[in-house]
mmCIF file of C-alpha atoms in Angstrom:
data_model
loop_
_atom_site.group_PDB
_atom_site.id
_atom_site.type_symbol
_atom_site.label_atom_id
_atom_site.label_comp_id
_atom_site.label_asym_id
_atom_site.label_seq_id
_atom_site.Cartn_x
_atom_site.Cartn_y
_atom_site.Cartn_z
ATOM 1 C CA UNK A 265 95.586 70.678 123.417
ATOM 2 C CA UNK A 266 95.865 73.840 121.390
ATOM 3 C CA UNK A 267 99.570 75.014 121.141
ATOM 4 C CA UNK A 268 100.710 78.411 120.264
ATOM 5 C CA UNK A 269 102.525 79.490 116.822
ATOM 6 C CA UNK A 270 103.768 83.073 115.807
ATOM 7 C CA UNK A 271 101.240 85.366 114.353
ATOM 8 C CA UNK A 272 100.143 84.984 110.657
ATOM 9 C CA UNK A 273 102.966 87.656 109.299
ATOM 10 C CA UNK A 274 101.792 87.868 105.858
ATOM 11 C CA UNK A 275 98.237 89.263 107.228
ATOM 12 C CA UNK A 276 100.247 91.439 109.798
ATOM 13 C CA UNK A 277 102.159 93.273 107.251
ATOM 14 C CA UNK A 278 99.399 93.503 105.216
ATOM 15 C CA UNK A 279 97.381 95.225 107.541
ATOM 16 C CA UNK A 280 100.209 97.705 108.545
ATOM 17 C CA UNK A 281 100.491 98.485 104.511
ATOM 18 C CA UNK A 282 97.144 99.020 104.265
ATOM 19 C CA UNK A 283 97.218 101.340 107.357
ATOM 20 C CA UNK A 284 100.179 103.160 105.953
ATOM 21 C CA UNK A 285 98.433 103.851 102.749
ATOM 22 C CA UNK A 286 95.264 105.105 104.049
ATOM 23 C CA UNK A 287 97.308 107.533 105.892
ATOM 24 C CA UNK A 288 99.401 108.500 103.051
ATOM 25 C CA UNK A 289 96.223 109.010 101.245
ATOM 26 C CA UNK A 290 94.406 111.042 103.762
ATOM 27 C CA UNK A 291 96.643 113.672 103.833
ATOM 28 C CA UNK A 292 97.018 113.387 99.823
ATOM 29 C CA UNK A 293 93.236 113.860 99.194
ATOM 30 C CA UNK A 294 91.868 116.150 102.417
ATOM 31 C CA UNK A 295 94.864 118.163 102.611
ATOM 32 C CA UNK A 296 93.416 121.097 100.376
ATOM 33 C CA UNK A 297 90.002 120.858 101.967
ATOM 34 C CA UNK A 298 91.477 120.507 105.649
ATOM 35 C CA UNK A 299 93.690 124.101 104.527
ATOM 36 C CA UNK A 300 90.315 125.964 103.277
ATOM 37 C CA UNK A 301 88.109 124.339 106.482
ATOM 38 C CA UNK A 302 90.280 124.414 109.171
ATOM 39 C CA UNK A 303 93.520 126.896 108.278
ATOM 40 C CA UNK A 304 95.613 123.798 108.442
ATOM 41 C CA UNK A 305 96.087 121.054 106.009
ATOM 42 C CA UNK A 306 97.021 118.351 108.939
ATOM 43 C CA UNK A 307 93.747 118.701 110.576
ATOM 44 C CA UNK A 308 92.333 115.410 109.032
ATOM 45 C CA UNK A 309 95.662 113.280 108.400
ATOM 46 C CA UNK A 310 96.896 114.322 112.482
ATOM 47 C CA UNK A 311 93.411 112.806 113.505
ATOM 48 C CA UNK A 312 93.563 110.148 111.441
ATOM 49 C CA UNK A 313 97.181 109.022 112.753
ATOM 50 C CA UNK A 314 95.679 109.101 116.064
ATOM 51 C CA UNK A 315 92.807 106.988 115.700
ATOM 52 C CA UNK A 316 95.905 104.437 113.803
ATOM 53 C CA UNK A 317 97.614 104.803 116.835
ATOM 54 C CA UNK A 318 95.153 103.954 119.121
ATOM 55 C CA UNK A 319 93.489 100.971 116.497
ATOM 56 C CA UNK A 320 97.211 99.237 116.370
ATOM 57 C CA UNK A 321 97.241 99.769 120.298
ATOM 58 C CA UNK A 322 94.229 97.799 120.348
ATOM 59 C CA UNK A 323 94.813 95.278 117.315
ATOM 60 C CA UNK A 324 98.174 94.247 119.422
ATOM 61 C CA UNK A 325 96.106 94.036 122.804
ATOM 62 C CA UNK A 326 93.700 92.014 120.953
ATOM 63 C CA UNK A 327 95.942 89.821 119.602
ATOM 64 C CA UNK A 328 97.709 88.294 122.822
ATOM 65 C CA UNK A 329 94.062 87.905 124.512
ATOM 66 C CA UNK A 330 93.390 84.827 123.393
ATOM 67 C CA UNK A 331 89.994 84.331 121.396
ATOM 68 C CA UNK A 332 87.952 81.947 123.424
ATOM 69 C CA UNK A 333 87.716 84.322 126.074
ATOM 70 C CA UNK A 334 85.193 86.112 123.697
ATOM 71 C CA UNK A 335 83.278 82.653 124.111
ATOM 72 C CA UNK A 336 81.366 83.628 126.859
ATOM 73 C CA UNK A 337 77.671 85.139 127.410
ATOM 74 C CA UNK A 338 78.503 87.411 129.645
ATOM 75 C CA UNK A 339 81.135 88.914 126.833
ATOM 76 C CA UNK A 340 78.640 88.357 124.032
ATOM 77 C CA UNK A 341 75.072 89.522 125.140
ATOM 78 C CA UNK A 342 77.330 92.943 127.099
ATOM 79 C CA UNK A 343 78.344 93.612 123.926
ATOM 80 C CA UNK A 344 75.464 93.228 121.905
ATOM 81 C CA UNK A 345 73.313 95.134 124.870
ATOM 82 C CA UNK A 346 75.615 97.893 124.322
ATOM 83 C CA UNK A 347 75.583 97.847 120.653
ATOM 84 C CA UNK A 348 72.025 98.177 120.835
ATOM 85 C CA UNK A 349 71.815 100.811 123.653
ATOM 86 C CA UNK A 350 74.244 102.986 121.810
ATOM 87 C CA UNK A 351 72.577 102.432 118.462
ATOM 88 C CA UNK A 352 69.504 103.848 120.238
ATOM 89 C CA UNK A 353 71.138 106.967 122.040
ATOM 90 C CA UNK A 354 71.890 108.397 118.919
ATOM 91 C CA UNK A 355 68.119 109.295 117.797
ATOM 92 C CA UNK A 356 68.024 111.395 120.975
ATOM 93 C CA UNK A 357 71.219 113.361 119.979
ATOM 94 C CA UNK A 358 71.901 116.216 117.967
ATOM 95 C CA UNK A 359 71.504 115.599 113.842
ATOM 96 C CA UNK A 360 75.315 115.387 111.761
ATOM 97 C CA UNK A 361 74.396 116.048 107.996
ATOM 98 C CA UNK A 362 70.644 115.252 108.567
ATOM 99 C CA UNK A 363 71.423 111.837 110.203
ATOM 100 C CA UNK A 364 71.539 110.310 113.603
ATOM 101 C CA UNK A 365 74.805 108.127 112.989
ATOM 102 C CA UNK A 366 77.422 109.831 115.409
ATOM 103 C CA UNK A 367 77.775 110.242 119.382
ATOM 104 C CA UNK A 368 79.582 112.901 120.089
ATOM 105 C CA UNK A 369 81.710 114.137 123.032
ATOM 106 C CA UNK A 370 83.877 117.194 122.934
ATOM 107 C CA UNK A 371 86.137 116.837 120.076
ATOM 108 C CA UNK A 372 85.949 112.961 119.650
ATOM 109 C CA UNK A 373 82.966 111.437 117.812
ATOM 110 C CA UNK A 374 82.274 107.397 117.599
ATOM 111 C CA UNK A 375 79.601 105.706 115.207
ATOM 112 C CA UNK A 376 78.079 102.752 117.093
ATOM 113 C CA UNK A 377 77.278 101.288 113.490
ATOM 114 C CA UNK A 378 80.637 100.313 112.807
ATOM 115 C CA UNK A 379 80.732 98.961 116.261
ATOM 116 C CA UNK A 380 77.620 96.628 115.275
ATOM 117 C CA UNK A 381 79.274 95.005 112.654
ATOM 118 C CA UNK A 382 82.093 92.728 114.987
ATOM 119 C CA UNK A 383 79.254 92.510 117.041
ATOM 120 C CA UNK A 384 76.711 90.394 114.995
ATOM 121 C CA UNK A 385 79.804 88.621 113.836
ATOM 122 C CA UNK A 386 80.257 87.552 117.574
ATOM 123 C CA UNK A 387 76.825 86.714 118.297
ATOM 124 C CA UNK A 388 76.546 84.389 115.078
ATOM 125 C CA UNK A 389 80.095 82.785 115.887
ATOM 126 C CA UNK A 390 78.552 81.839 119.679
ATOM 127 C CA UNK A 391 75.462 81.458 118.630
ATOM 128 C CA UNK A 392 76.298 78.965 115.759
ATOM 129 C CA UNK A 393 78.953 77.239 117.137
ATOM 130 C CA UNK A 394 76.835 74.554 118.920
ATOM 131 C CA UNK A 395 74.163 74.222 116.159
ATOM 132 C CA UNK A 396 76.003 73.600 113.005
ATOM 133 C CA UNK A 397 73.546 69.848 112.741
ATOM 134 C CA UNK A 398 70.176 71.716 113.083
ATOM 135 C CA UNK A 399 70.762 74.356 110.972
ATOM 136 C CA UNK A 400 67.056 73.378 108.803
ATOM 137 C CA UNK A 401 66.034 74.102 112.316
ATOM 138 C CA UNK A 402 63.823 77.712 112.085
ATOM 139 C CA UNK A 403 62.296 77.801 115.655
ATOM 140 C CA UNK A 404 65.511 76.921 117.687
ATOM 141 C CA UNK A 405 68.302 78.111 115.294
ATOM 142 C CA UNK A 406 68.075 79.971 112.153
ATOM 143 C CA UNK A 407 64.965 82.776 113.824
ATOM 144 C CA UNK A 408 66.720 82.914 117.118
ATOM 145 C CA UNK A 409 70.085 83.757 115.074
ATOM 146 C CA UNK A 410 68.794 86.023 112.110
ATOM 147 C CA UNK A 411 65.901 88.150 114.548
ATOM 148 C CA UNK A 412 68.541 90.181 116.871
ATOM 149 C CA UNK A 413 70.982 90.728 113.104
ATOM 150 C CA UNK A 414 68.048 92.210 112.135
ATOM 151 C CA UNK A 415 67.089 94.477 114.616
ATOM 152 C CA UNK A 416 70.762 95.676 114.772
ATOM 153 C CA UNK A 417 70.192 96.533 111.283
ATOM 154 C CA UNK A 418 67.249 97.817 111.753
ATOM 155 C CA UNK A 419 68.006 101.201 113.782
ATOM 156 C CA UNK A 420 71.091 101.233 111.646
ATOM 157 C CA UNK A 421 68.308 101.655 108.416
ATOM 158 C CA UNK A 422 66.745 103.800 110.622
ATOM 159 C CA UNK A 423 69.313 106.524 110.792
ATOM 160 C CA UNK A 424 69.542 106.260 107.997
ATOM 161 C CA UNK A 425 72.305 104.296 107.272
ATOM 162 C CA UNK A 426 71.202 101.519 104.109
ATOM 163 C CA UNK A 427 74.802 101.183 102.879
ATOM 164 C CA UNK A 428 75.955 99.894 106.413
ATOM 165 C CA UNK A 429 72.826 97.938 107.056
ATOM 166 C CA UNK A 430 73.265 96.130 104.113
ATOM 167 C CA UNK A 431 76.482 95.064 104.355
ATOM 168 C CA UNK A 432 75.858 93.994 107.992
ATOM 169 C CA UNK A 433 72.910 91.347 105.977
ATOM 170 C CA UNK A 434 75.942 90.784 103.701
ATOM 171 C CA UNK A 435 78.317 89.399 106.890
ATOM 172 C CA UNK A 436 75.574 87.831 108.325
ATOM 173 C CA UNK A 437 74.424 85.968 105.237
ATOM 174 C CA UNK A 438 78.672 84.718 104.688
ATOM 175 C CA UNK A 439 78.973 83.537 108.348
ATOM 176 C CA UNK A 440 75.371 81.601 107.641
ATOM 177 C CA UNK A 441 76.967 79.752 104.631
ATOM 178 C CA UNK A 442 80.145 78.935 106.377
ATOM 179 C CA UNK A 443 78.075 77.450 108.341
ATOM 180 C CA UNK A 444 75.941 75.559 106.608
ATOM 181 C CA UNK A 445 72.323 77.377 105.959
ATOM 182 C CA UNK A 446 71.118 75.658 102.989
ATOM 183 C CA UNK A 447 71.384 77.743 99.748
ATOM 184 C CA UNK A 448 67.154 77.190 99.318
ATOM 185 C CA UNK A 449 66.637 79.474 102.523
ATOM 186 C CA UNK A 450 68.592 82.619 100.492
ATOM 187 C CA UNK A 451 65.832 81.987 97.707
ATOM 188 C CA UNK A 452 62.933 82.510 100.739
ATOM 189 C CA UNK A 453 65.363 85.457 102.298
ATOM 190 C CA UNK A 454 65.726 87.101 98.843
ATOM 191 C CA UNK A 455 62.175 86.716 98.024
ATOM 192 C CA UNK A 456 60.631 90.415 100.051
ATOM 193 C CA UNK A 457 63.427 92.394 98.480
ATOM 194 C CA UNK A 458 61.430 93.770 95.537
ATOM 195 C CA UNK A 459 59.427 95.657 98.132
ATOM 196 C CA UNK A 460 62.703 95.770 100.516
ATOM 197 C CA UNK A 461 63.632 97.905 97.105
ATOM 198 C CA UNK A 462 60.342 99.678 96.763
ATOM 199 C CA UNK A 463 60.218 100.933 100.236
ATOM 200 C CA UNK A 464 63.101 101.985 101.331
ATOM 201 C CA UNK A 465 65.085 103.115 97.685
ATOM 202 C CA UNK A 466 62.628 103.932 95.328
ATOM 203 C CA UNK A 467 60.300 105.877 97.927
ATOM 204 C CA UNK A 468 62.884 107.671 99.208
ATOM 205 C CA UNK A 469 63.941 110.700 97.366
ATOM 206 C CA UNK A 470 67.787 110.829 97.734
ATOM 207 C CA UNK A 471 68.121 107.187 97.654
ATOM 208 C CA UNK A 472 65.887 107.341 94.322
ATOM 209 C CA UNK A 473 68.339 109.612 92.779
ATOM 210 C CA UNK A 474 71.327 107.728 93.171
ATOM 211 C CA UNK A 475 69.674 105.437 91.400
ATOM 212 C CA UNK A 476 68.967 107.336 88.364
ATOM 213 C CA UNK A 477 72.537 108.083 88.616
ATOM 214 C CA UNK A 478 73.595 105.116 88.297
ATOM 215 C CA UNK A 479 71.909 104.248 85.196
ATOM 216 C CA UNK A 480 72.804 107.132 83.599
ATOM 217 C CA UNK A 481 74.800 110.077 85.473
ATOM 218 C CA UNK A 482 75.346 111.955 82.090
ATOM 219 C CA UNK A 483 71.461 112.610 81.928
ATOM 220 C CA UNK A 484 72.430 115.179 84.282
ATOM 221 C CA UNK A 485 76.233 115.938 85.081
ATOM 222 C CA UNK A 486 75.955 119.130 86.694
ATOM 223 C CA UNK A 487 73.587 117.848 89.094
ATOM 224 C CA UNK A 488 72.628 113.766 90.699
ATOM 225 C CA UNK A 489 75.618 112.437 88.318
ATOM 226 C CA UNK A 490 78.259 115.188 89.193
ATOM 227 C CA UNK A 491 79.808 112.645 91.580
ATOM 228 C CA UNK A 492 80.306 109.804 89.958
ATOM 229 C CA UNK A 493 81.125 111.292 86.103
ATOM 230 C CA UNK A 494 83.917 112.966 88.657
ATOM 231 C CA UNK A 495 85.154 109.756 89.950
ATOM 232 C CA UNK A 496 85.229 108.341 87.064
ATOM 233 C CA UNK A 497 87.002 111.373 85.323
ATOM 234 C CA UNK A 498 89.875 110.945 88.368
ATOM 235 C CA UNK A 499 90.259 107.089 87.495
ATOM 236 C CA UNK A 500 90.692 107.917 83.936
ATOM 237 C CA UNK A 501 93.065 110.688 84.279
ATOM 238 C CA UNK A 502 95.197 108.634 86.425
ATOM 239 C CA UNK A 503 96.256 105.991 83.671
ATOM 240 C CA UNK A 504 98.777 103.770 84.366
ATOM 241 C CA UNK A 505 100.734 105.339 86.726
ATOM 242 C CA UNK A 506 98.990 108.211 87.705
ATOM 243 C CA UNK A 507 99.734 111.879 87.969
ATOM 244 C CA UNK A 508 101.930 111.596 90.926
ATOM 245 C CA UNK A 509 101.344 112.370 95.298
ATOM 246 C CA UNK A 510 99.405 115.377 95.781
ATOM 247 C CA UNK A 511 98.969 116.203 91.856
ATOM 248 C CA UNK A 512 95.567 114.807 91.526
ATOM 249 C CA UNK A 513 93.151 117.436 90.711
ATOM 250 C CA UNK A 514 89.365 116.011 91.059
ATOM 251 C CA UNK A 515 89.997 116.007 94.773
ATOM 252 C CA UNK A 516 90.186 119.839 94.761
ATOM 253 C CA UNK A 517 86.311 120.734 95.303
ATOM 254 C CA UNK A 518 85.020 118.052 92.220
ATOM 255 C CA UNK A 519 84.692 114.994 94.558
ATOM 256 C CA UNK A 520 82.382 115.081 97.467
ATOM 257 C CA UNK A 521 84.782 113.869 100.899
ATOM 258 C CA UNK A 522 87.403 112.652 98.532
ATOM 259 C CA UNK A 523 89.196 111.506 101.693
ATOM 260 C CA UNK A 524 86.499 109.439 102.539
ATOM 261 C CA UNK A 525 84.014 107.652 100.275
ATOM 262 C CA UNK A 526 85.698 108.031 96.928
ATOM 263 C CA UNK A 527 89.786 108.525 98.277
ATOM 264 C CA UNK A 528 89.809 105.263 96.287
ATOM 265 C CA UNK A 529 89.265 107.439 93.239
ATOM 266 C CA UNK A 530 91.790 109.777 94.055
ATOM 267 C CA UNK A 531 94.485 107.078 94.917
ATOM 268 C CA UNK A 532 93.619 106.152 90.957
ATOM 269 C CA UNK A 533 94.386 109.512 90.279
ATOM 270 C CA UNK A 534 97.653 109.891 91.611
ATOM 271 C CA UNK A 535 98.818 106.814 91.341
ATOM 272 C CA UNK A 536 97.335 105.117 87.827
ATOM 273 C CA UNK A 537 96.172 101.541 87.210
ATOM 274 C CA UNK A 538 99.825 100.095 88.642
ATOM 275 C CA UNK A 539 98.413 101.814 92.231
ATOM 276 C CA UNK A 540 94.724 100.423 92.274
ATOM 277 C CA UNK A 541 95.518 96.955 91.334
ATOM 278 C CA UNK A 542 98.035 97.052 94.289
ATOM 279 C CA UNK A 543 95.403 97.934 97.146
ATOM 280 C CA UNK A 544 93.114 95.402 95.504
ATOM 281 C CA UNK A 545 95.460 93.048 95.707
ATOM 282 C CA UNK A 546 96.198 93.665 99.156
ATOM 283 C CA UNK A 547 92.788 93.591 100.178
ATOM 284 C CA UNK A 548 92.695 90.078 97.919
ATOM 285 C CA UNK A 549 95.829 88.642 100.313
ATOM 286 C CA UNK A 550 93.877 89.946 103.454
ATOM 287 C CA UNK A 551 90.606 87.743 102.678
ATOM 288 C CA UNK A 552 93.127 85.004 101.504
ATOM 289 C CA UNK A 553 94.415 84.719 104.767
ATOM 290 C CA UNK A 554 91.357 85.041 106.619
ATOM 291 C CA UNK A 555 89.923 82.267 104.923
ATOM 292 C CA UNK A 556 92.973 80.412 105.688
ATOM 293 C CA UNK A 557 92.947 80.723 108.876
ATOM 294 C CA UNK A 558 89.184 79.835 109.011
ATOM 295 C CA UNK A 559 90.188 76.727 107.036
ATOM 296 C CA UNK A 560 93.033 75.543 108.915
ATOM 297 C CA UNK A 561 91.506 76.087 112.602
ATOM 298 C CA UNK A 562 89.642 72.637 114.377
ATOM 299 C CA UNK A 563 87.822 75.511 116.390
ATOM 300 C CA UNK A 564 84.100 76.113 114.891
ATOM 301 C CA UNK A 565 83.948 79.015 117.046
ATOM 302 C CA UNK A 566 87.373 80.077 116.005
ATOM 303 C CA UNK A 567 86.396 79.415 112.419
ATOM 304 C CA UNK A 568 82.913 81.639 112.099
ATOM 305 C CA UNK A 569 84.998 84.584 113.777
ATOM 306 C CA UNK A 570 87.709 84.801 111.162
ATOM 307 C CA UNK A 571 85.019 84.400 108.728
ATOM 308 C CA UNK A 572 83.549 86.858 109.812
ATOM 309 C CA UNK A 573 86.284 89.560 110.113
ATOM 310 C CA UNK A 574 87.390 88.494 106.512
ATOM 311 C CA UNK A 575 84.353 89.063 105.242
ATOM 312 C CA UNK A 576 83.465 92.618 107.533
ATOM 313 C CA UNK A 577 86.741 93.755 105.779
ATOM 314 C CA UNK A 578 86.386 91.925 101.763
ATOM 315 C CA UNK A 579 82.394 93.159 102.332
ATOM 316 C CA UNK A 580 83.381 96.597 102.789
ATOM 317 C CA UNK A 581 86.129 96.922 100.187
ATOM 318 C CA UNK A 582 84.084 95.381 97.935
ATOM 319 C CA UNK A 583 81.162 98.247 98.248
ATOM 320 C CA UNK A 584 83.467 101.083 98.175
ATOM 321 C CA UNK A 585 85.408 99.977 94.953
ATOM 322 C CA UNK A 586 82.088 99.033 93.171
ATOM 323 C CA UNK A 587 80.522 102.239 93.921
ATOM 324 C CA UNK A 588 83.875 104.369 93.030
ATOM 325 C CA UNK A 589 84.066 103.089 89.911
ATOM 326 C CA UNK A 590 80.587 102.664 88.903
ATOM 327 C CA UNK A 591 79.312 99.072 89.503
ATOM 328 C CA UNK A 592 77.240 100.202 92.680
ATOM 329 C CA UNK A 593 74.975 103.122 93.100
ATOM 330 C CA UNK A 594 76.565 105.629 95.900
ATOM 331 C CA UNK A 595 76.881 104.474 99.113
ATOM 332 C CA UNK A 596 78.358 105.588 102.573
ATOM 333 C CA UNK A 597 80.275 102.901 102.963
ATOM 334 C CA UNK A 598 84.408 103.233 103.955
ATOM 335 C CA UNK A 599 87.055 101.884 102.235
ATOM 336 C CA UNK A 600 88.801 99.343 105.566
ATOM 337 C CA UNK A 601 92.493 101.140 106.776
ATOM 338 C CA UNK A 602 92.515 103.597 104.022
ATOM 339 C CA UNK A 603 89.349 106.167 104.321
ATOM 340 C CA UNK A 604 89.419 108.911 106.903
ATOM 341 C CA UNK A 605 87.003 107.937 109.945
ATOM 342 C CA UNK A 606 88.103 107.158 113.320
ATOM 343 C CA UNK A 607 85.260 104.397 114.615
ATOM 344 C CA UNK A 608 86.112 102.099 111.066
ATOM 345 C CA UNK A 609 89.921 102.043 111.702
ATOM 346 C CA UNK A 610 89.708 101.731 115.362
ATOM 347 C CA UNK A 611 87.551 98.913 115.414
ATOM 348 C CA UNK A 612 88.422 97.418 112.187
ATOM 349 C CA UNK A 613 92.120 97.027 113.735
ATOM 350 C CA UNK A 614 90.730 95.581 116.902
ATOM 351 C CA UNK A 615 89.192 93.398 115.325
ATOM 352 C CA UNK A 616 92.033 92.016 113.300
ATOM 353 C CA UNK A 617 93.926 92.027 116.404
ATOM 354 C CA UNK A 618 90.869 88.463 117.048
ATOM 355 C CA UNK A 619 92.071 87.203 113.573
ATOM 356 C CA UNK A 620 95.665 87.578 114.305
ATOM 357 C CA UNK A 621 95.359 85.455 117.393
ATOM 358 C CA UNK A 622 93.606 83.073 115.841
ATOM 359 C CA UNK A 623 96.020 82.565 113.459
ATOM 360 C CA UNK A 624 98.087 81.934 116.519
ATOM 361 C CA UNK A 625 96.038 78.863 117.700
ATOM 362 C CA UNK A 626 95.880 75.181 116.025
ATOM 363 C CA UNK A 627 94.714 72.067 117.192
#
């Protein structure tokens, strides 16, 4: 029999810190840009603290259902029906900066993508939990468990959205591993992604120049390697310590969404080296304790799930960081708790809301 302990604190306050900063640095980076937009420089930070509000409403409702009530078909195939029928509905709606990523109604706006992504992580997690010994098995497990991953990320590349499709393959490829897909069958997976590459980076135009970026933003600095030479400027400027709250100057009309994408860059800014290794390090303790409670749970189902969250969230981070300071080419991918967007931080929280209950369980 399973009894109950208190939550895992150490992740709890390390999710409220994160959620803190990201605030803190919303209003930091967009407040300028929210003032010259909107005629108020709360517009973003007010909407942010909402969508907090509402994601800790939900992480704390999440966290006293308890998880194996998730273990059901009727929870799991709803939710990926939905995922899929919302991932759909947004080709018929109304383009948002020349993609089809957002539905919108009235003032709110929700990106099924980021719904997708606790999704697949469910799906694997009930999918897998019964077939960890025939995992070699292609007909009965591995197809019938990669196949519907893939069409998720399919009409997510088909948005376009490659940033978020790939790190869906990412989470799906972890929670594989945990458990136990041979490391041969990542050779055979890995084999179609020179024309993977071909097709869908080097034939398309904007994706093509991100590339040439990346290799070399100062063969043009004025125009594809603006953004990143300006990232890079902001973590340089910020030194050790950084220039202080609100004194950081590449977010003023140099970096492109600086309270989105790259507010990573301007958290370097204002608050140096000593700043940046702190919200790694957080982000470090998070995964720590996911894994540990992966680890320490007798639950297989239990176990893929906070694999899976840990790695939705160390996935993420990892993507933003590497593209903000030039290991990655550009990428639309949100920093977890800390970039402005409603749909990550609500459903990011609810989903550590699952891992916090976990960490409630033992055998």
């Amino acid at each position: 029999m399973a009894k109950r302990l208190s939550v895992d604190k150490t992740l709890f306050a390390v999710t409220l810190m994160l959620v803190f900063i990201g605030l803190v640095m919303v209003f930091s980076a967009s407040a300028v840009v929210a003032k010259e937009r909107f005629g108020s420089p709360y517009h973003f930070v007010l909407r942010q603290l909402g969508c907090a509000v509402a994601g800790l409403a939900a992480m704390f409702a999440t966290m006293k259902i308890d998880y194996r009530r998730y273990k059901h078909p009727a929870v799991v195939f709803s939710l990926f029906g939905l995922t899929m029928l919302l991932l759909i509905c947004v080709f018929f709606l109304d383009r948002t900066h020349n993609t089809h990523r957002w539905i919108k109604l009235g003032p709110l706006s929700f990106q099924p993508s980021e719904l997708a992504k606790p999704t697949i992580i469910l799906f694997l997690a009930y999918f897998l939990e019964k077939r960890t010994k025939s995992m070699d098995d292609w007909r009965h497990t591995l197809g019938p468990a990669i196949v519907p991953v893939a069409i998720l990320a399919g009409l997510i590349l088909m948005q376009p959205d490659l940033g978020t499709a790939v790190a869906c393959g990412a989470v799906m490829a972890i929670v594989l591993f945990i458990a136990g897909m041979r490391l041969r069958y990542y050779a055979f997976a890995l084999a179609p992604l020179p024309l993977f590459f071909y097709v869908f980076v080097m034939r398309v135009p904007w994706r093509y120049q991100r590339i040439l970026a990346f290799v070399d933003p100062y063969s043009d600095p004025q125009g594809r390697g603006f953004h990143i030479i300006q990232s890079l400027i902001a973590i340089g400027t910020g030194g050790l310590t950084g220039l202080g709250l609100m004194e950081g100057k590449q977010k003023l009309f140099y970096l492109p969404e600086p309270h989105t994408d790259f507010i990573f860059a301007v958290t370097a800014e204002e608050f140096g080296l000593i700043g940046s290794v702190l919200i790694v390090t957080l982000f470090a303790v998070f995964l720590y304790r996911a894994i540990r409670a992966a680890v320490l749970t007798q639950d297989i189902f239990a176990r893929y799930l906070a694999a899976g969250i840990g790695a939705m969230v160390g996935v993420q981070a990892l993507f933003n960081i590497s593209v903000v300071i030039g290991l990655l080419p550009t990428k639309g991918i949100p920093l977890p708790f800390i970039s402005y967007g409603g749909s990550s931080l609500f459903i990011t929280l609810a989903s550590v809301g699952v891992l916090l209950n976990i960490t409630q369980q033992t055998d």
